PDB file of C-alpha atoms in Angstrom:
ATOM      1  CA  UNK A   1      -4.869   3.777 -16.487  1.00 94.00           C
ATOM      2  CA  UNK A   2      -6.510   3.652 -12.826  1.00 95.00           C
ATOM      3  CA  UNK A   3      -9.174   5.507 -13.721  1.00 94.00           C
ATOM      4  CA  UNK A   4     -10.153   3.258 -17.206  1.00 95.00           C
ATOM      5  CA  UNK A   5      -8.745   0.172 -15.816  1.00 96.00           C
ATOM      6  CA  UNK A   6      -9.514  -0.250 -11.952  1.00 97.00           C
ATOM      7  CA  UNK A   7     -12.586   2.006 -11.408  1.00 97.00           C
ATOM      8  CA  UNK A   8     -14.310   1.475  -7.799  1.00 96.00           C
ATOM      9  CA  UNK A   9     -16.621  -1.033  -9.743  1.00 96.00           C
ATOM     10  CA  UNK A  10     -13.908  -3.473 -11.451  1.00 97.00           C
ATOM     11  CA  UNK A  11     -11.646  -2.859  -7.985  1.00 97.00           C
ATOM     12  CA  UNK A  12     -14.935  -4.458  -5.564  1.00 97.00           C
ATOM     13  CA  UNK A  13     -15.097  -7.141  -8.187  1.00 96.00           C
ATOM     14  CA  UNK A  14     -11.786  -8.207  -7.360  1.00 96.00           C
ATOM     15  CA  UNK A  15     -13.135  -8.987  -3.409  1.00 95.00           C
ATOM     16  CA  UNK A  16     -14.864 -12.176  -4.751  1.00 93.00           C
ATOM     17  CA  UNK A  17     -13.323 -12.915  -7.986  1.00 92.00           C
ATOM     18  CA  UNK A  18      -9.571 -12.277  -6.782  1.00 93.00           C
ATOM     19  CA  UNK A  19      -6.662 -10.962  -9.101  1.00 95.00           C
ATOM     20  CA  UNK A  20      -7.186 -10.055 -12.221  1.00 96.00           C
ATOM     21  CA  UNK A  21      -4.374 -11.456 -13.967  1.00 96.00           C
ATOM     22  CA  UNK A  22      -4.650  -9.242 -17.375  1.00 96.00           C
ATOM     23  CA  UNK A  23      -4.849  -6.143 -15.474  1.00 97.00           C
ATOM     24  CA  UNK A  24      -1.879  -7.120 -13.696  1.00 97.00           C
ATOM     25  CA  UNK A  25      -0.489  -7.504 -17.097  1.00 97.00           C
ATOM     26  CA  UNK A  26      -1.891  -3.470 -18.404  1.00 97.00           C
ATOM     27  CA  UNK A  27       0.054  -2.573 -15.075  1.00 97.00           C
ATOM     28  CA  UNK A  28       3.523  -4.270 -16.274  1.00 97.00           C
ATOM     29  CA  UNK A  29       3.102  -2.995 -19.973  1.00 96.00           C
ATOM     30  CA  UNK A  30       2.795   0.514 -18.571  1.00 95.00           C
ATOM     31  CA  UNK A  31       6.160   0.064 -16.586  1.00 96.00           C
ATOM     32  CA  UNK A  32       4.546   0.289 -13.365  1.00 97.00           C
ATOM     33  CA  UNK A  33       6.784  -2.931 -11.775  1.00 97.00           C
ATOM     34  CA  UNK A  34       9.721  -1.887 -13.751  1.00 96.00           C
ATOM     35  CA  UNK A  35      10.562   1.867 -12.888  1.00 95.00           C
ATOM     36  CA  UNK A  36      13.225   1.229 -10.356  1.00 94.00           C
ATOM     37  CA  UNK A  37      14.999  -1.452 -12.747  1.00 95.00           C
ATOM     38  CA  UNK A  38      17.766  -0.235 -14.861  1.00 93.00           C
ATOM     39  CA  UNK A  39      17.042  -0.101 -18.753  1.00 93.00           C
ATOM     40  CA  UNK A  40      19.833  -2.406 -19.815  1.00 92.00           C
ATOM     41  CA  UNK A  41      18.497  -5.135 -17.234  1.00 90.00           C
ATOM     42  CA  UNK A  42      14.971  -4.648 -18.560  1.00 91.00           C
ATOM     43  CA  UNK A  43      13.117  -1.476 -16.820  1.00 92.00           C
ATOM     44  CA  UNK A  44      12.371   1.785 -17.420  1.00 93.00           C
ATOM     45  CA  UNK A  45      15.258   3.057 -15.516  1.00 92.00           C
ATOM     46  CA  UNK A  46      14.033   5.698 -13.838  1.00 95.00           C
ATOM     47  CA  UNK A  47      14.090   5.998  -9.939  1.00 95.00           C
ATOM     48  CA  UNK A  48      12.120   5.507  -6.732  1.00 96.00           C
ATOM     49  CA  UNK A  49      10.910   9.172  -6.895  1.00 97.00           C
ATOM     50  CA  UNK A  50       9.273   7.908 -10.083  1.00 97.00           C
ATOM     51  CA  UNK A  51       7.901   5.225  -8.281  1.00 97.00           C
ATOM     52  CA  UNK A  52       6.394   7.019  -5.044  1.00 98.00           C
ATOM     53  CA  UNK A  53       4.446   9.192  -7.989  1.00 98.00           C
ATOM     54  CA  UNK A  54       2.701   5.763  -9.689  1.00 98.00           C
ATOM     55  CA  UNK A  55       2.236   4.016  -6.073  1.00 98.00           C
ATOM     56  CA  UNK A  56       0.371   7.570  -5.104  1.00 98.00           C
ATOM     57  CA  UNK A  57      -2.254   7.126  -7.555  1.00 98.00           C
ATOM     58  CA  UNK A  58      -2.431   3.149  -7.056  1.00 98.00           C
ATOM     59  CA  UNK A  59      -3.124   3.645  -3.430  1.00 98.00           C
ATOM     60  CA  UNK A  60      -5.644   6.371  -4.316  1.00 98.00           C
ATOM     61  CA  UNK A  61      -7.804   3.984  -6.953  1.00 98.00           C
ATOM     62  CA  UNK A  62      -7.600   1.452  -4.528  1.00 98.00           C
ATOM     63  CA  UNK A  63      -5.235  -1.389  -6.996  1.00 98.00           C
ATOM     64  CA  UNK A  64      -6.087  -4.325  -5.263  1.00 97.00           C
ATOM     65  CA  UNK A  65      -2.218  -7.350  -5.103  1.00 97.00           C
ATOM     66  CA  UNK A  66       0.987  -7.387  -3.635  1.00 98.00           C
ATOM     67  CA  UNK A  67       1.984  -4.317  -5.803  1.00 98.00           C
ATOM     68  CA  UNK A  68       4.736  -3.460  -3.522  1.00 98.00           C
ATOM     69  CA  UNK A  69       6.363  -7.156  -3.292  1.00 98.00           C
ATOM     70  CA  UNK A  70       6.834  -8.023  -7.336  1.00 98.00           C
ATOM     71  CA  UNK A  71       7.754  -4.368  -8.061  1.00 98.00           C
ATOM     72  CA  UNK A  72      10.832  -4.947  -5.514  1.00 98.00           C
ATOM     73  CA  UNK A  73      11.379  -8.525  -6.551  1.00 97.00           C
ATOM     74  CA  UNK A  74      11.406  -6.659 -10.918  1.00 96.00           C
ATOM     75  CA  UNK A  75      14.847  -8.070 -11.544  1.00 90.00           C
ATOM     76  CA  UNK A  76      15.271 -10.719  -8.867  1.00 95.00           C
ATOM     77  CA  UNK A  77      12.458 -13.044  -9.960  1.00 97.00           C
ATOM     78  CA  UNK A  78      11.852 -14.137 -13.395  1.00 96.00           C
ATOM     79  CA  UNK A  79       8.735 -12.778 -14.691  1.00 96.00           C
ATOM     80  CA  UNK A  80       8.383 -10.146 -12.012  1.00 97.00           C
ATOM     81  CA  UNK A  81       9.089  -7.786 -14.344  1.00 96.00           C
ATOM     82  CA  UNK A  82       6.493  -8.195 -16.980  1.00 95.00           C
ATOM     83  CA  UNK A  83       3.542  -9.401 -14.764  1.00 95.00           C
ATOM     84  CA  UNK A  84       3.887 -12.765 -15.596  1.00 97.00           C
ATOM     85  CA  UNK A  85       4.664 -13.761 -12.170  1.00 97.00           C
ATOM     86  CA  UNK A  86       3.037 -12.330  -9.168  1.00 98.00           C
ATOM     87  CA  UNK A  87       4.728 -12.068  -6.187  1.00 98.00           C
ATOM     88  CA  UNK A  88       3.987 -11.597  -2.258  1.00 98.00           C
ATOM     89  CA  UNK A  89       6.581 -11.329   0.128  1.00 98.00           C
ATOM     90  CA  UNK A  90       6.965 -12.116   4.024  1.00 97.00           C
ATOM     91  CA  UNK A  91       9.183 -11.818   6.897  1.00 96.00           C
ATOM     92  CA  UNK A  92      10.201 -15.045   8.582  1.00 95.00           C
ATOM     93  CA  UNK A  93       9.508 -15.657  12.161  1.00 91.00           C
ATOM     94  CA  UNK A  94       9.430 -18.674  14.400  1.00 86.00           C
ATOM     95  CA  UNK A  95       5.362 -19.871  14.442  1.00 82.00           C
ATOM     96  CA  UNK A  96       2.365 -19.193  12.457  1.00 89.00           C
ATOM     97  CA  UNK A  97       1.974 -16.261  10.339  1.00 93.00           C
ATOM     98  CA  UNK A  98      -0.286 -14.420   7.516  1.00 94.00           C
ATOM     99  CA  UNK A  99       0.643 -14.379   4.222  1.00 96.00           C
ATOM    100  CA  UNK A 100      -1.021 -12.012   1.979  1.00 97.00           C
ATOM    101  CA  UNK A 101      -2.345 -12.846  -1.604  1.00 97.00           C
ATOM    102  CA  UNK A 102      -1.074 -16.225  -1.145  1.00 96.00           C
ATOM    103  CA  UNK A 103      -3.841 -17.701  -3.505  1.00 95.00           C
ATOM    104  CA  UNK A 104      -3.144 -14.987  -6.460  1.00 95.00           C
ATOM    105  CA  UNK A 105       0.753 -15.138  -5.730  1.00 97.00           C
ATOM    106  CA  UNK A 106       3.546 -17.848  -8.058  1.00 97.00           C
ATOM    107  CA  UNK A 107       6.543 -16.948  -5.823  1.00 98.00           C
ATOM    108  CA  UNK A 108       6.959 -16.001  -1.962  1.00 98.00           C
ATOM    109  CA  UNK A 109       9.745 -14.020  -1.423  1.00 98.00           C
ATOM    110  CA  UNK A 110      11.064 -14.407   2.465  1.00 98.00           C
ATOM    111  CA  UNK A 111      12.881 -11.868   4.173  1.00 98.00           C
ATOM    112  CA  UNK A 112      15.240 -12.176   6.867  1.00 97.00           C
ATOM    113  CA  UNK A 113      18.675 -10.600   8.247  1.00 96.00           C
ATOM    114  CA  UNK A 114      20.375 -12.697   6.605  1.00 96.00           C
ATOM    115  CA  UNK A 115      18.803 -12.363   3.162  1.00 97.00           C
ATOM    116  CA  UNK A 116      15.758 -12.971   0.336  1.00 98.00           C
ATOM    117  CA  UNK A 117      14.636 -16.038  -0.154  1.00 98.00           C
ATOM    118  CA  UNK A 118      12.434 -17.424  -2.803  1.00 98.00           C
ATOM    119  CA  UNK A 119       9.475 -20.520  -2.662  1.00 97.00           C
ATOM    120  CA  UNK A 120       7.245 -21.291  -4.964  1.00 97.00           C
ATOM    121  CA  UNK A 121       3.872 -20.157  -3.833  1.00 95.00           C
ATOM    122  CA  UNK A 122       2.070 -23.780  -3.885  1.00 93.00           C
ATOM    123  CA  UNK A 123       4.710 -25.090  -1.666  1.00 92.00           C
ATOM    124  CA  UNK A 124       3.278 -23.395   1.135  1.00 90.00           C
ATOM    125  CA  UNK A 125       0.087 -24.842   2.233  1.00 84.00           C
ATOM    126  CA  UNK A 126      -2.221 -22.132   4.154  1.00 88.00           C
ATOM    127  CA  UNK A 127      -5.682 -21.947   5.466  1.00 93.00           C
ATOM    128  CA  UNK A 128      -7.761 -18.541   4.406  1.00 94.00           C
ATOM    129  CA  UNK A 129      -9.196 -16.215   6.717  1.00 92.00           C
ATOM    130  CA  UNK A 130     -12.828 -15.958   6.319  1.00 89.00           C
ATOM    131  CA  UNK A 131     -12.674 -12.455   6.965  1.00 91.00           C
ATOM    132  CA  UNK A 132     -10.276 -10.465   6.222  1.00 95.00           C
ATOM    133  CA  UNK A 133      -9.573  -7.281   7.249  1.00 95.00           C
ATOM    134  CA  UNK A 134      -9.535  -5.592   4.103  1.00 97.00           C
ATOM    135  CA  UNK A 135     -11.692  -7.497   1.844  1.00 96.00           C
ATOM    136  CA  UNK A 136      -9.077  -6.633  -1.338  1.00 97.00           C
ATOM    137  CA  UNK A 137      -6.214  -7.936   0.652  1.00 97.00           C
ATOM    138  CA  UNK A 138      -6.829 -11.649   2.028  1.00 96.00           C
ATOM    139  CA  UNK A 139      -4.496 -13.702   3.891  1.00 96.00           C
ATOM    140  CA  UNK A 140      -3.890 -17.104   4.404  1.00 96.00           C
ATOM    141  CA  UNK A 141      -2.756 -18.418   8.123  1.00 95.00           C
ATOM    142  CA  UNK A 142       0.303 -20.651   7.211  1.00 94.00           C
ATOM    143  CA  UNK A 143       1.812 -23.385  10.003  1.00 91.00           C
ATOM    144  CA  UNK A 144       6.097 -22.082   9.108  1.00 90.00           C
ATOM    145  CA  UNK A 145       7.815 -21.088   6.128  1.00 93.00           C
ATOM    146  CA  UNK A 146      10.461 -23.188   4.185  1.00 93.00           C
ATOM    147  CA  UNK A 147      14.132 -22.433   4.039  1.00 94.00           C
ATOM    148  CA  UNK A 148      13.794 -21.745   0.005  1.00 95.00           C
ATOM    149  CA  UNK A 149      16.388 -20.023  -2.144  1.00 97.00           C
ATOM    150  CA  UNK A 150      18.454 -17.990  -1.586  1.00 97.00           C
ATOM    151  CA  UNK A 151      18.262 -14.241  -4.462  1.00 97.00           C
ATOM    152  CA  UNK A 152      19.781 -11.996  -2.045  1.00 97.00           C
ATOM    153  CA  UNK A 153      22.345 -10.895   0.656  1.00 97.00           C
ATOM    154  CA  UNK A 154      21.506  -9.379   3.916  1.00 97.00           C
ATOM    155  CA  UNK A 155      22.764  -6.469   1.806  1.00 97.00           C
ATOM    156  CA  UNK A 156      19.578  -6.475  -0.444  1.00 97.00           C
ATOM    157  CA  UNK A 157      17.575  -7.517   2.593  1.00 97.00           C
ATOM    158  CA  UNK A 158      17.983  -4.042   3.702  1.00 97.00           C
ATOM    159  CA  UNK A 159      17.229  -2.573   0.607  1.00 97.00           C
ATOM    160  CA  UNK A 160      14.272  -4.738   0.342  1.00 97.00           C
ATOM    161  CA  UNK A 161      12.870  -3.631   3.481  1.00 97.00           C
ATOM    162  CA  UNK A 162      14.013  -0.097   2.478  1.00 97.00           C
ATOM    163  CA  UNK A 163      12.661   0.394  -0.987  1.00 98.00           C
ATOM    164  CA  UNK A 164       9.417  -1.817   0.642  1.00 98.00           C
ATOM    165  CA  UNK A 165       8.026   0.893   3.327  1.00 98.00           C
ATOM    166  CA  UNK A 166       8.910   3.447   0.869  1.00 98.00           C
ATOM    167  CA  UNK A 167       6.588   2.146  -1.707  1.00 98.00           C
ATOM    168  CA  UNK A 168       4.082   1.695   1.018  1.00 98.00           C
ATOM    169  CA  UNK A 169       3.958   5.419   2.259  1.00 98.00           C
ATOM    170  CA  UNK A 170       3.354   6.225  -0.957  1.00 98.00           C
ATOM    171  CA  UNK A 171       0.335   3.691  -1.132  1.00 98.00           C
ATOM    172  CA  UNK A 172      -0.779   5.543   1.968  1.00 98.00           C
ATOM    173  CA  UNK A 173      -0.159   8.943   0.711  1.00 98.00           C
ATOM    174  CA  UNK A 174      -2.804   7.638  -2.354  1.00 98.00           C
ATOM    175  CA  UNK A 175      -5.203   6.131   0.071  1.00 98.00           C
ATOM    176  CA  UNK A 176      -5.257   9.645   2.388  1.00 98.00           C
ATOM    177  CA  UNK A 177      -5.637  11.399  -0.983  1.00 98.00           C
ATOM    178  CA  UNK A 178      -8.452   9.133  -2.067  1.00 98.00           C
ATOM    179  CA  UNK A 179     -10.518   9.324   1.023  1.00 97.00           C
ATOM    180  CA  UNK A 180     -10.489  13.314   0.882  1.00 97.00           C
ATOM    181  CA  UNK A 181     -11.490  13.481  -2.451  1.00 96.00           C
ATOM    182  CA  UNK A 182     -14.344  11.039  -1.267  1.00 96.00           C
ATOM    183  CA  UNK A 183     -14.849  13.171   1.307  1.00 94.00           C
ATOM    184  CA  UNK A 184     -14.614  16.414  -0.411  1.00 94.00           C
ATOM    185  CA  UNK A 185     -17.091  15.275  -3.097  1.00 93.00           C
ATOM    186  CA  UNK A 186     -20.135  13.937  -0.853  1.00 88.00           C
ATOM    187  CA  UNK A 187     -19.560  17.428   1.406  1.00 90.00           C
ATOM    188  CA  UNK A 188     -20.567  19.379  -2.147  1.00 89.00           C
ATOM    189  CA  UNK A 189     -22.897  17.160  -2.663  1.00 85.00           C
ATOM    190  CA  UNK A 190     -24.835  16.364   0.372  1.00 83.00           C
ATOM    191  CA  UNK A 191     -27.383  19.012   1.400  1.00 70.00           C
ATOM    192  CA  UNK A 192     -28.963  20.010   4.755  1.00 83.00           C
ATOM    193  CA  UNK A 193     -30.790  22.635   5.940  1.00 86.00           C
ATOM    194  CA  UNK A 194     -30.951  23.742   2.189  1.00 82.00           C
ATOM    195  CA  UNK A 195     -26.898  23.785   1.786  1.00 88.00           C
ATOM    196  CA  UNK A 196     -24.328  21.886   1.387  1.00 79.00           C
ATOM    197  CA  UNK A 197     -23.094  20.308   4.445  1.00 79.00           C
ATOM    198  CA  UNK A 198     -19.460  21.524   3.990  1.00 78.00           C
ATOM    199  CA  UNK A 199     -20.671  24.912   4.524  1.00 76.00           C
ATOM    200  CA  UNK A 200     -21.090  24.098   8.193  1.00 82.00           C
ATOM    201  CA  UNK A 201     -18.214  24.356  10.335  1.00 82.00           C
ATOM    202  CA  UNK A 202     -17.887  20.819  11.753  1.00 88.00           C
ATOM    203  CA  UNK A 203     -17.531  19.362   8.281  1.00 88.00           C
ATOM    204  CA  UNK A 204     -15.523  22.337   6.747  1.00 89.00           C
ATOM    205  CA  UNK A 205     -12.859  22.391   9.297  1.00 92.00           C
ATOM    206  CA  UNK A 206     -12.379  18.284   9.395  1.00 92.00           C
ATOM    207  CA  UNK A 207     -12.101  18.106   5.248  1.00 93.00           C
ATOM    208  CA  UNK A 208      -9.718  21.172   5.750  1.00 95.00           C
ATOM    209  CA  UNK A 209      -7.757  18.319   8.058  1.00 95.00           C
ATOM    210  CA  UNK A 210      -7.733  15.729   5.708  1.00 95.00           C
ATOM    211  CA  UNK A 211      -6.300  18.276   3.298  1.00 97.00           C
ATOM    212  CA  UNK A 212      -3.497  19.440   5.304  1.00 97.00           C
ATOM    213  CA  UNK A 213      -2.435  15.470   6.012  1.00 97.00           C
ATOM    214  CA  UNK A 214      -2.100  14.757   2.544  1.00 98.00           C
ATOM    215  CA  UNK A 215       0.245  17.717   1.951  1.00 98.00           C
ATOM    216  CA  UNK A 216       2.203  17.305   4.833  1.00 98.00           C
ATOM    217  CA  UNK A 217       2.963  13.463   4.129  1.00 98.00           C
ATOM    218  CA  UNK A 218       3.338  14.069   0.247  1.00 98.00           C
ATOM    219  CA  UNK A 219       6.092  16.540   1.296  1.00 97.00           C
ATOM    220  CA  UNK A 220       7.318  13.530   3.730  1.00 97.00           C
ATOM    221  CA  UNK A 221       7.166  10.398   1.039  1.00 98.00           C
ATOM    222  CA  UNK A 222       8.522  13.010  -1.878  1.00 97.00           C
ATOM    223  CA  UNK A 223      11.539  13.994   0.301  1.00 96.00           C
ATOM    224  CA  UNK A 224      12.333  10.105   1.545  1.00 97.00           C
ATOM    225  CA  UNK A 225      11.746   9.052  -2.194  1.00 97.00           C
ATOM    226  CA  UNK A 226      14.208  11.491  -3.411  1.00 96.00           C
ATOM    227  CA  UNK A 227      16.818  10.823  -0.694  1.00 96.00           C
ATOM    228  CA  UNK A 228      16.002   6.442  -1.406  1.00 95.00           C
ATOM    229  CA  UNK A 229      17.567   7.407  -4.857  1.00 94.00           C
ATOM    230  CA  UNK A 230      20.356   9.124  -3.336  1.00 92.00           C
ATOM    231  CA  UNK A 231      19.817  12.892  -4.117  1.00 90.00           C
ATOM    232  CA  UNK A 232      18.726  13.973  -0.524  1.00 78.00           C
ATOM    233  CA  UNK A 233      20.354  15.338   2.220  1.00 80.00           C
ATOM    234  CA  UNK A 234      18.744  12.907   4.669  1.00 83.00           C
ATOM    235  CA  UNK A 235      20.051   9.522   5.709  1.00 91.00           C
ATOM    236  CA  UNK A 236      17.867   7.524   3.238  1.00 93.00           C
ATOM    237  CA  UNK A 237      16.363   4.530   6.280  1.00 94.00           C
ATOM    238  CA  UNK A 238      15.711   7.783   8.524  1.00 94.00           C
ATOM    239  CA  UNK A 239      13.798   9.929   5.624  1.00 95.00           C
ATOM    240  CA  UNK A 240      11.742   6.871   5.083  1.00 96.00           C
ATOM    241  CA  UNK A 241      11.286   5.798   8.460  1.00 95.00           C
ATOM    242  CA  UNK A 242       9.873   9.542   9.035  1.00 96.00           C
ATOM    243  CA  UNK A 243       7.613   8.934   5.881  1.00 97.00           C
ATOM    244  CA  UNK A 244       6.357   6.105   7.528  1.00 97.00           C
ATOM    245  CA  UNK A 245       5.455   7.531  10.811  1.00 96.00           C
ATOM    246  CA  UNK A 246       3.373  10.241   9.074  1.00 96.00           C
ATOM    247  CA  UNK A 247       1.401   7.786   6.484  1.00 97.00           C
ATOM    248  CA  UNK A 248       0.287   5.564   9.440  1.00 94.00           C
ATOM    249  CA  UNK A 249      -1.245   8.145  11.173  1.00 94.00           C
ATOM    250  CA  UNK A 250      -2.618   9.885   8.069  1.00 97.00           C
ATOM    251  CA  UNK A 251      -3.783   7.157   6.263  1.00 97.00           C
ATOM    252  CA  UNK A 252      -6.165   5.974   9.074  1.00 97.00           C
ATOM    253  CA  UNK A 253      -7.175   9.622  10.050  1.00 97.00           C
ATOM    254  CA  UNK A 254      -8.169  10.756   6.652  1.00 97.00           C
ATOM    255  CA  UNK A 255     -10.416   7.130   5.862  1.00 97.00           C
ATOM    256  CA  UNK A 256     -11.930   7.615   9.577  1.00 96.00           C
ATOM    257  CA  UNK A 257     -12.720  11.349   9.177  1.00 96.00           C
ATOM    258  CA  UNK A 258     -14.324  10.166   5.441  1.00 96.00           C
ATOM    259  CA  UNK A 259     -16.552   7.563   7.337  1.00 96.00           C
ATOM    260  CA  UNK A 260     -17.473  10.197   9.463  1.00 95.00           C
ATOM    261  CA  UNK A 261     -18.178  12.950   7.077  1.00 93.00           C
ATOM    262  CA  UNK A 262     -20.520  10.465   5.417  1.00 93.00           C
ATOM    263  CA  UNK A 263     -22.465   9.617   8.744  1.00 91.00           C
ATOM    264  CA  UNK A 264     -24.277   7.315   9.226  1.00 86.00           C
ATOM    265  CA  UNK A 265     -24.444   6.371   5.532  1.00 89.00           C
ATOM    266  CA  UNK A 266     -19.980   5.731   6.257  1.00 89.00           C
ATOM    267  CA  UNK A 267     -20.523   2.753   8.210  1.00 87.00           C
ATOM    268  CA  UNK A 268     -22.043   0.648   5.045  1.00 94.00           C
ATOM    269  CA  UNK A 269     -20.760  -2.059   2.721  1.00 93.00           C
ATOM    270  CA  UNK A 270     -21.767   0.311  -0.419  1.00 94.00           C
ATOM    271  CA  UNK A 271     -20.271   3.107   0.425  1.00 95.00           C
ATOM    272  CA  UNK A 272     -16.256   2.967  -0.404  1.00 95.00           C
ATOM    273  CA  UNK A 273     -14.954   4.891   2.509  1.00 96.00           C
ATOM    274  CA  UNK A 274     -14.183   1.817   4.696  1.00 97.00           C
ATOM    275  CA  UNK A 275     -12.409   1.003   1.980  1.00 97.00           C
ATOM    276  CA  UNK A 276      -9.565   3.222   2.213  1.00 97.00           C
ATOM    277  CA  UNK A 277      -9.473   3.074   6.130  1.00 97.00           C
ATOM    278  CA  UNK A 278      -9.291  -0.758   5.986  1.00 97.00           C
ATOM    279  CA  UNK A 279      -6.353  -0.439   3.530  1.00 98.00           C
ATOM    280  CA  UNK A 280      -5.070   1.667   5.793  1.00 97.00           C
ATOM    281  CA  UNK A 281      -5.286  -0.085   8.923  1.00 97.00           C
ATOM    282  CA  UNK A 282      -3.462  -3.256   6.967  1.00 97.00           C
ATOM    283  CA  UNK A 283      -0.678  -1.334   5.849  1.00 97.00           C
ATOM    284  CA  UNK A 284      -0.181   0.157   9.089  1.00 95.00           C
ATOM    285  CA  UNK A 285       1.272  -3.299   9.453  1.00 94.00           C
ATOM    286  CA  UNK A 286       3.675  -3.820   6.081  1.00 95.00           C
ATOM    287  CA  UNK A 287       7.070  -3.308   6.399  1.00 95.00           C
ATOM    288  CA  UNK A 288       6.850  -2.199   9.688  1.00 90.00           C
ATOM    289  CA  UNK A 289       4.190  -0.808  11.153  1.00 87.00           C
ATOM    290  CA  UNK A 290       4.543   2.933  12.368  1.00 87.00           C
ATOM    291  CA  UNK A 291       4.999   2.736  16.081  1.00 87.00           C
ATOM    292  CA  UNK A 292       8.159   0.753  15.183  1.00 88.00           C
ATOM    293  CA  UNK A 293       9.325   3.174  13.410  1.00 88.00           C
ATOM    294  CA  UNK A 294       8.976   6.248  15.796  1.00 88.00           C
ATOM    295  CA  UNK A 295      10.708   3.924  18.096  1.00 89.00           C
ATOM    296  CA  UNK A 296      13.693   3.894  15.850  1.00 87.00           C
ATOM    297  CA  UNK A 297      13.995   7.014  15.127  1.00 87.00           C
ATOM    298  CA  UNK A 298      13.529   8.033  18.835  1.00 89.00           C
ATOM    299  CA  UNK A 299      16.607   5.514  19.569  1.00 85.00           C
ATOM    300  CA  UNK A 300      18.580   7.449  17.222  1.00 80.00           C
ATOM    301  CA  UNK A 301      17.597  11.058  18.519  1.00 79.00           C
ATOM    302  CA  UNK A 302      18.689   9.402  22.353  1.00 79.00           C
ATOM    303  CA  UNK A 303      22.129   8.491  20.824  1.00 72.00           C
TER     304      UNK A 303
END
């Protein structure tokens, strides 16, 4: 489906023309929002192991929209499920904030300690950031968020925040992956001196980097996917707070060391290695951002 649906072409598209809403659709039909949620409430009913798998390869095709934000609200918001409504979600604070895909999103979903919370998307008025970032991923700066409704207990908060950075090391396990294979390729490819350039050293040894990140935080998201569903042997918040750590560091090495691999060619607009390290760098930041993390897990090592 990523590969006939969203290839690198359709997905840069998407920077000036936004969300494309019947893609979103090919991506509900296949079960991609629905693979957590239990058959007789509508899903596929498999697990969040499942899920790390599909978010692997949307990370590595680069799926533009707030993927991980309507798969976790599949159940709690009406037409979640079956792409009819897409969904962003943010955490509330006291001030300004960024909202992502707030011009492609029907339904904010606002997270707090005390619960969810949904609003209708044009309830919230926002100004857009000329310049993203990430080009896929744009943001609008909005003044404060309404109280909205209330779909969930500080109970599901948890999970939501849970479930949420799961999702998102797996996005960052497919955007580590992508960048080596991008990597990977233009190192056959490329020739100097009458070889390929990954027969020199320098190049060999950093691609054989990028590998060995990938594997390491597949192992990582695999194991805190399989514990999120209750099968590990790992407290499930530490397994994915450990997955998390790893993917924010990998993520950004592996699109930095595909920039550089591609020289000075790396540093343009047509070639799609910023790409991945501007994804990256962006969801660094979602569901809390790795240093975070580290920090709690380093508080619970000092206990």
């Amino acid at each position: 489906l990523c590969e006939g649906r969203f290839p690198i072409e359709v997905v840069r598209s998407m920077i000036e023309g936004g969300l494309d809403r019947g893609r979103w659709r090919e991506l509900a039909e296949t079960g991609v929002f629905s693979l957590a949620v239990p058959e007789a409430d509508g899903g596929v009913g498999l697990g969040w192991a499942e899920a790390a798998v599909v978010f692997e390869q949307l990370g590595r095709a680069l799926v533009p929209g707030p993927l991980t934000a309507t798969t976790l609200a599949a159940g709690l918001v009406d037409g979640a499920i079956d792409g009819a409504t897409v969904v962003t979600t943010v955490e509330r604070t006291d001030g300004p904030l960024l909202v992502e895909h707030l011009a492609d999103a029907d339904v904010i979903v606002i997270v707090d300690d005390d619960g969810l919370w949904s609003v209708p998307a044009a309830e919230l008025a926002g100004r857009p950031a000329a310049q993203p970032l990430d080009p896929l991923t744009p943001v609008h700066r909005v003044a404060a968020l309404p109280p909205g409704d209330r779909i969930g207990d500080a109970e599901a908060a948890r999970a939501w925040r849970r479930h949420g950075a799961l999702l998102t090391t797996a996005l960052q396990l497919g955007l580590a992956a992508g960048a080596t294979d991008l990597a990977v390729g233009y190192a056959r490819e490329r020739e100097q001196f009458g070889k390929p350039i990954g027969a020199f050293q320098a190049v060999l040894h950093r691609c054989s980097d990028m590998v060995t990140r990938v594997e390491v935080l597949r192992a990582a998201v695999y194991a805190a996917a399989v514990t999120a569903d209750g099968n590990g042997v790992d407290d499930p918040d530490r397994a994915v707070a450990v997955a998390k750590v790893l993917a924010s560091t990998s993520a950004a090495a592996c699109g930095k060391d595909a920039v550089q691999v591609h020289g000075g060619m790396g540093y343009t607009w047509e070639v799609d290695a910023h790409l991945f390290l501007k994804r990256a760098w962006v969801l660094d930041l979602a569901f809390g951002e790795g240093d975070g993390h580290a920090e709690g897990l380093a508080a619970v090592l000092a206990s």
